[in-house]
Coordinates of C-alpha atoms in Angstrom, one line a residue:
X1 CA -2.1 -72.4 -7.7
X2 CA -1.6 -74.2 -4.6
X3 CA -3.1 -77.5 -3.3
X4 CA -6.8 -77.4 -2.6
X5 CA -8.5 -79.1 0.1
X6 CA -11.9 -79.1 -1.4
X7 CA -13.0 -78.8 -5.1
X8 CA -17.0 -78.7 -5.6
X9 CA -18.2 -79.7 -8.9
X10 CA -21.7 -78.5 -10.2
X11 CA -22.9 -79.7 -13.5
X12 CA -25.5 -77.2 -14.7
X13 CA -28.0 -77.9 -17.7
X14 CA -30.9 -75.8 -18.2
X15 CA -30.7 -74.9 -14.3
X16 CA -28.6 -71.6 -14.2
X17 CA -30.8 -70.0 -11.7
X18 CA -30.9 -73.1 -9.7
X19 CA -27.1 -73.1 -9.9
X20 CA -26.5 -69.5 -8.8
X21 CA -28.8 -70.2 -5.7
X22 CA -26.6 -73.2 -5.0
X23 CA -23.5 -70.8 -5.5
X24 CA -25.2 -68.5 -2.9
X25 CA -25.6 -70.9 -0.2
X26 CA -21.9 -72.1 -0.7
X27 CA -20.5 -68.5 -0.4
X28 CA -20.7 -68.0 3.3
X29 CA -18.9 -71.4 3.7
X30 CA -16.0 -71.2 1.6
X31 CA -13.8 -69.7 4.1
X32 CA -14.7 -72.3 6.7
X33 CA -12.7 -74.9 4.5
X34 CA -9.0 -74.0 3.4
X35 CA -8.4 -73.8 -0.1
X36 CA -11.9 -74.6 -1.0
X37 CA -13.1 -73.9 -4.7
X38 CA -16.2 -74.4 -6.9
X39 CA -16.1 -75.0 -10.6
X40 CA -19.5 -75.2 -12.7
X41 CA -19.6 -77.4 -15.6
X42 CA -22.1 -75.5 -18.0
X43 CA -23.2 -78.7 -19.9
X44 CA -24.5 -77.6 -23.1
X45 CA -27.3 -75.3 -22.5
X46 CA -25.9 -72.5 -24.7
X47 CA -24.1 -69.1 -24.5
X48 CA -26.8 -67.4 -22.3
X49 CA -26.5 -69.6 -19.5
X50 CA -22.8 -69.4 -19.5
X51 CA -23.1 -65.5 -19.6
X52 CA -25.7 -65.6 -16.8
X53 CA -23.4 -67.7 -14.6
X54 CA -20.3 -65.7 -15.2
X55 CA -22.3 -62.4 -14.7
X56 CA -23.6 -63.9 -11.1
X57 CA -19.9 -64.8 -10.2
X58 CA -18.6 -61.4 -11.0
X59 CA -21.6 -59.3 -9.6
X60 CA -21.4 -61.2 -6.4
X61 CA -17.6 -61.2 -5.9
X62 CA -17.3 -65.0 -6.2
X63 CA -14.4 -64.9 -8.6
X64 CA -11.8 -65.8 -6.0
X65 CA -13.3 -69.5 -5.5
X66 CA -15.9 -70.0 -8.3
X67 CA -15.4 -70.5 -11.9
X68 CA -17.3 -71.9 -15.2
X69 CA -16.4 -74.4 -17.6
X70 CA -18.6 -74.5 -20.7
X71 CA -18.9 -77.8 -22.8
X72 CA -21.3 -78.6 -25.7
X73 CA -23.2 -80.8 -26.2
X74 CA -24.5 -82.1 -23.0
X75 CA -22.5 -84.8 -21.9
X76 CA -24.9 -86.1 -19.2
X77 CA -24.1 -86.3 -15.4
X78 CA -21.1 -88.4 -15.6
X79 CA -19.8 -86.9 -18.5
X80 CA -20.3 -83.3 -17.3
X81 CA -18.4 -84.1 -14.0
X82 CA -15.6 -85.6 -15.5
X83 CA -15.0 -82.3 -17.6
X84 CA -13.9 -80.8 -14.4
X85 CA -12.8 -84.1 -12.4
X86 CA -10.3 -85.1 -15.3
X87 CA -8.1 -82.1 -15.2
X88 CA -8.2 -82.0 -11.3
X89 CA -7.0 -85.3 -11.1
X90 CA -4.5 -84.9 -13.8
X91 CA -2.8 -82.0 -11.8
X92 CA 0.3 -82.3 -9.8
X93 CA -1.6 -81.5 -6.7
X94 CA -5.0 -83.0 -7.0
X95 CA -7.7 -81.8 -4.2
X96 CA -7.7 -83.7 -1.3
X97 CA -11.4 -84.0 -1.5
X98 CA -13.9 -83.7 -4.5
X99 CA -17.8 -82.9 -4.0
X100 CA -20.3 -83.7 -6.5
X101 CA -23.2 -81.3 -6.0
X102 CA -26.5 -81.0 -8.1
X103 CA -27.3 -77.7 -9.3
X104 CA -30.6 -78.0 -7.7
X105 CA -29.5 -78.1 -4.0
X106 CA -29.2 -75.6 -1.2
X107 CA -26.2 -76.4 1.1
X108 CA -27.2 -76.0 4.6
X109 CA -24.9 -73.6 6.9
X110 CA -21.9 -75.6 8.2
X111 CA -22.5 -78.4 5.7
X112 CA -19.2 -78.1 4.0
X113 CA -17.1 -77.8 7.0
X114 CA -18.8 -80.8 8.9
X115 CA -18.5 -83.3 5.6
X116 CA -14.7 -82.4 5.4
X117 CA -14.2 -82.9 9.2
X118 CA -15.9 -86.2 9.2
X119 CA -13.9 -87.3 6.3
X120 CA -10.9 -86.2 7.9
X121 CA -11.8 -88.3 11.1
X122 CA -12.6 -91.4 9.0
X123 CA -9.5 -92.2 6.9
X124 CA -11.3 -95.8 5.9
X125 CA -14.3 -93.8 4.3
X126 CA -14.1 -93.1 0.5
X127 CA -17.6 -91.6 0.0
X128 CA -19.5 -89.6 2.3
X129 CA -23.1 -88.2 1.8
X130 CA -25.1 -85.7 3.9
X131 CA -28.8 -85.9 4.7
X132 CA -30.8 -84.7 1.7
X133 CA -34.2 -82.8 2.5
X134 CA -36.8 -80.8 1.4
X135 CA -36.9 -77.0 2.0
X136 CA -38.8 -77.5 5.2
X137 CA -36.5 -79.9 6.7
X138 CA -38.2 -83.3 6.0
X139 CA -35.7 -85.9 5.0
X140 CA -35.4 -87.6 1.8
X141 CA -34.2 -91.1 1.4
X142 CA -30.8 -90.8 0.1
X143 CA -29.0 -93.9 1.3
X144 CA -29.5 -97.3 -0.5
X145 CA -28.7 -101.1 -0.9
X146 CA -27.1 -102.1 -4.1
X147 CA -29.9 -103.0 -6.9
X148 CA -30.0 -106.8 -7.5
X149 CA -32.3 -108.8 -9.7
X150 CA -34.5 -109.5 -7.0
X151 CA -35.1 -105.7 -6.6
X152 CA -36.8 -105.9 -9.9
X153 CA -39.4 -108.5 -8.5
X154 CA -40.2 -106.5 -5.3
X155 CA -40.4 -103.2 -7.2
X156 CA -43.0 -104.7 -9.9
X157 CA -44.8 -106.6 -7.3
X158 CA -45.5 -103.2 -5.6
X159 CA -47.0 -105.4 -2.6
X160 CA -46.4 -105.0 1.2
X161 CA -46.3 -108.9 1.9
X162 CA -43.6 -109.1 -0.8
X163 CA -41.6 -106.2 0.4
X164 CA -41.5 -107.5 3.9
X165 CA -40.5 -111.0 2.5
X166 CA -37.7 -109.6 0.9
X167 CA -36.7 -106.7 3.2
X168 CA -33.0 -107.2 2.4
X169 CA -33.5 -106.9 -1.2
X170 CA -35.4 -103.8 -1.1
X171 CA -33.5 -100.7 -2.4
X172 CA -33.8 -97.8 0.2
X173 CA -32.3 -97.8 3.8
X174 CA -34.6 -96.3 6.5
X175 CA -33.8 -92.7 7.3
X176 CA -31.8 -92.5 10.2
X177 CA -30.3 -89.6 12.4
X178 CA -26.8 -91.3 13.1
X179 CA -24.1 -91.9 10.5
X180 CA -24.4 -95.3 8.9
X181 CA -22.7 -97.4 6.2
X182 CA -24.7 -97.7 2.9
X183 CA -24.2 -99.4 -0.2
X184 CA -24.5 -96.4 -2.2
X185 CA -25.6 -92.9 -1.6
X186 CA -27.3 -90.2 -3.8
X187 CA -24.6 -88.3 -5.9
X188 CA -27.0 -85.2 -5.5
X189 CA -24.3 -84.4 -3.1
X190 CA -21.3 -86.5 -2.3
X191 CA -17.9 -85.9 -0.8
X192 CA -15.4 -88.3 -2.3
X193 CA -11.6 -88.8 -1.4
X194 CA -9.0 -88.2 -4.1
X195 CA -7.8 -91.7 -3.5
X196 CA -10.9 -93.0 -4.6
X197 CA -10.7 -91.7 -7.9
X198 CA -7.0 -92.8 -8.2
X199 CA -8.1 -96.2 -7.6
X200 CA -11.3 -96.4 -9.6
X201 CA -10.9 -93.7 -12.2
X202 CA -13.5 -91.3 -13.4
X203 CA -17.3 -91.6 -13.3
X204 CA -18.4 -94.2 -16.1
X205 CA -19.7 -92.1 -19.2
X206 CA -21.8 -95.0 -20.4
X207 CA -24.2 -93.8 -18.0
X208 CA -26.0 -90.4 -19.4
X209 CA -28.3 -90.1 -16.1
X210 CA -29.0 -92.4 -13.3
X211 CA -27.4 -95.2 -11.8
X212 CA -24.1 -93.5 -12.2
X213 CA -23.9 -93.1 -8.3
X214 CA -24.8 -96.6 -7.5
X215 CA -22.2 -97.8 -10.0
X216 CA -19.4 -95.6 -8.4
X217 CA -20.2 -96.3 -4.7
X218 CA -19.8 -100.1 -5.8
X219 CA -16.7 -99.7 -7.4
X220 CA -15.4 -97.9 -4.2
X221 CA -16.5 -100.5 -2.0
X222 CA -14.8 -103.3 -4.3
X223 CA -11.6 -101.4 -3.8
X224 CA -11.9 -101.4 -0.1
X225 CA -13.7 -98.1 1.0
X226 CA -16.5 -97.5 3.0
X227 CA -19.7 -95.7 1.9
X228 CA -21.4 -93.6 4.7
X229 CA -24.4 -91.6 5.1
X230 CA -23.7 -88.7 7.4
X231 CA -26.9 -87.0 8.4
X232 CA -25.0 -84.3 10.7
X233 CA -24.7 -82.6 7.3
X234 CA -27.6 -81.5 5.7
X235 CA -28.4 -80.5 2.0
X236 CA -31.6 -79.2 0.5
X237 CA -32.4 -81.0 -2.8
X238 CA -35.0 -79.6 -4.7
X239 CA -35.7 -82.9 -6.4
X240 CA -37.2 -82.9 -9.9
X241 CA -36.6 -79.3 -10.4
X242 CA -33.8 -79.8 -12.7
X243 CA -34.8 -83.2 -14.4
X244 CA -38.7 -84.3 -15.1
X245 CA -37.9 -88.1 -14.6
X246 CA -39.1 -88.3 -10.9
X247 CA -42.5 -86.6 -11.9
X248 CA -42.8 -88.8 -14.7
X249 CA -42.3 -91.9 -12.6
X250 CA -44.7 -90.7 -9.9
X251 CA -47.6 -90.1 -12.6
X252 CA -46.6 -93.6 -14.0
X253 CA -45.8 -91.8 -17.2
X254 CA -43.2 -93.4 -19.6
X255 CA -39.5 -92.9 -18.6
X256 CA -36.9 -91.7 -21.0
X257 CA -35.1 -94.1 -22.9
X258 CA -31.8 -93.3 -21.3
X259 CA -33.1 -94.5 -17.8
X260 CA -33.5 -97.9 -19.2
X261 CA -30.0 -97.8 -20.9
X262 CA -28.5 -97.0 -17.6
X263 CA -30.4 -99.6 -15.7
X264 CA -29.5 -102.4 -18.0
X265 CA -25.9 -101.2 -18.3
X266 CA -25.6 -101.5 -14.4
X267 CA -27.2 -104.9 -14.2
X268 CA -24.7 -106.2 -17.1
X269 CA -21.7 -104.5 -15.8
X270 CA -22.1 -106.2 -12.3
X271 CA -24.1 -109.3 -13.0
X272 CA -23.5 -110.1 -16.5
X273 CA -26.0 -109.9 -19.2
X274 CA -27.7 -113.3 -18.7
X275 CA -28.6 -112.0 -15.0
X276 CA -29.9 -108.8 -16.6
X277 CA -32.2 -110.9 -18.3
X278 CA -33.1 -112.8 -15.3
X279 CA -33.8 -109.2 -13.6
X280 CA -36.2 -108.5 -16.3
X281 CA -38.0 -112.1 -15.8
X282 CA -38.2 -111.3 -12.1
X283 CA -39.8 -107.8 -13.0
X284 CA -42.5 -109.6 -15.1
X285 CA -43.0 -112.1 -12.3
X286 CA -43.5 -109.4 -9.7
X287 CA -45.7 -107.6 -12.4
X288 CA -48.1 -110.4 -12.5
X289 CA -48.9 -109.9 -8.9
X290 CA -49.5 -106.1 -9.1
X291 CA -51.7 -106.5 -12.0
X292 CA -53.8 -109.1 -10.5
X293 CA -54.2 -106.8 -7.4
X294 CA -55.0 -103.9 -9.6
X295 CA -57.8 -105.8 -11.8
X296 CA -59.3 -107.2 -8.6
X297 CA -59.2 -104.0 -6.7
X298 CA -59.8 -101.6 -9.8
X299 CA -56.5 -99.8 -8.8
X300 CA -54.3 -97.6 -10.9
X301 CA -51.2 -99.0 -12.3
X302 CA -48.0 -99.3 -10.0
X303 CA -45.6 -99.2 -13.0
X304 CA -44.6 -96.7 -15.5
X305 CA -46.5 -96.9 -18.9
X306 CA -44.7 -99.3 -21.5
X307 CA -42.2 -100.4 -18.7
X308 CA -42.8 -104.2 -19.5
X309 CA -41.3 -103.3 -22.8
X310 CA -38.7 -100.6 -21.9
X311 CA -36.9 -102.9 -19.5
X312 CA -35.6 -104.7 -22.6
X313 CA -34.2 -101.8 -24.0
X314 CA -30.6 -102.4 -25.3
X315 CA -30.6 -105.7 -23.3
X316 CA -28.9 -107.7 -26.3
X317 CA -26.0 -105.2 -25.9
X318 CA -26.4 -103.3 -22.6
X319 CA -22.6 -102.3 -22.6
X320 CA -23.0 -100.4 -25.9
X321 CA -22.3 -96.6 -25.7
X322 CA -25.4 -94.3 -25.7
X323 CA -26.3 -92.9 -29.2
X324 CA -27.1 -89.0 -29.2
X325 CA -30.7 -89.8 -30.0
X326 CA -31.0 -92.1 -26.8
X327 CA -30.1 -89.1 -24.8
X328 CA -33.6 -87.2 -25.4
X329 CA -36.0 -87.0 -22.8

């Protein structure tokens, strides 16, 4: 097989229907990018999901550009992507661009071509992300500043005056209509230059879910690449359809253990274990502010259930690999 301009990687776990809808949105655009291919990693759901995906590819005539790779057990987001990224990068002619794309996305018309053309025109950009939006076109926040220990204080304080005082420490960048640099972008959809993987390696499988995008963008920037949010290309993200964590957080229910393991790995990796502890102490400091406001104003909690305890999950050995039992939601 000859060189590939674009390889799109979709990781699918308990979301075959969503992945098929995603493929359907890509199908009219494949011919707009020379030598584009799509590979789906069926990430441990089981044989029925593999059969469903293969049947959809055969039935719709997508076999010239789409294929399925099945693995078991579930390897998480980073591990599932690496199943495909590893062989692609090890080939004699790796793809020029690699796109990480969630199964719960719908690629708007022209988005693949627009993203590839934008990266063609910006040789200093290593990672490019589209505008993520809801089906009605309402934009989602998908460009961010790095997580810092101060971010934990702002998050747990959940108070307007604190957020305004420490605006630079807040995680989300304002939604904008023009391309702009970001410190990290959501990997629900991200176009990454081959040279970035050559410089930084594959995704860190120490993250089962979450924080892997913030981690990898930071590594890319440390290697000298820009990370850019490109709202001229648009992708629908059906956020929360393939994973319940967002809805749990919105309801202030307890987050899965793997979220805290990923959080703590990120802080320890980039700041050291002692600053992870400082981040946790700042979280508790901010929580005293929000708790006081809740008690005085008879307001509901602004943090997740048991978060005061869960932030210390694995804090004494935050770089330790996950156990299978840690990966249960």
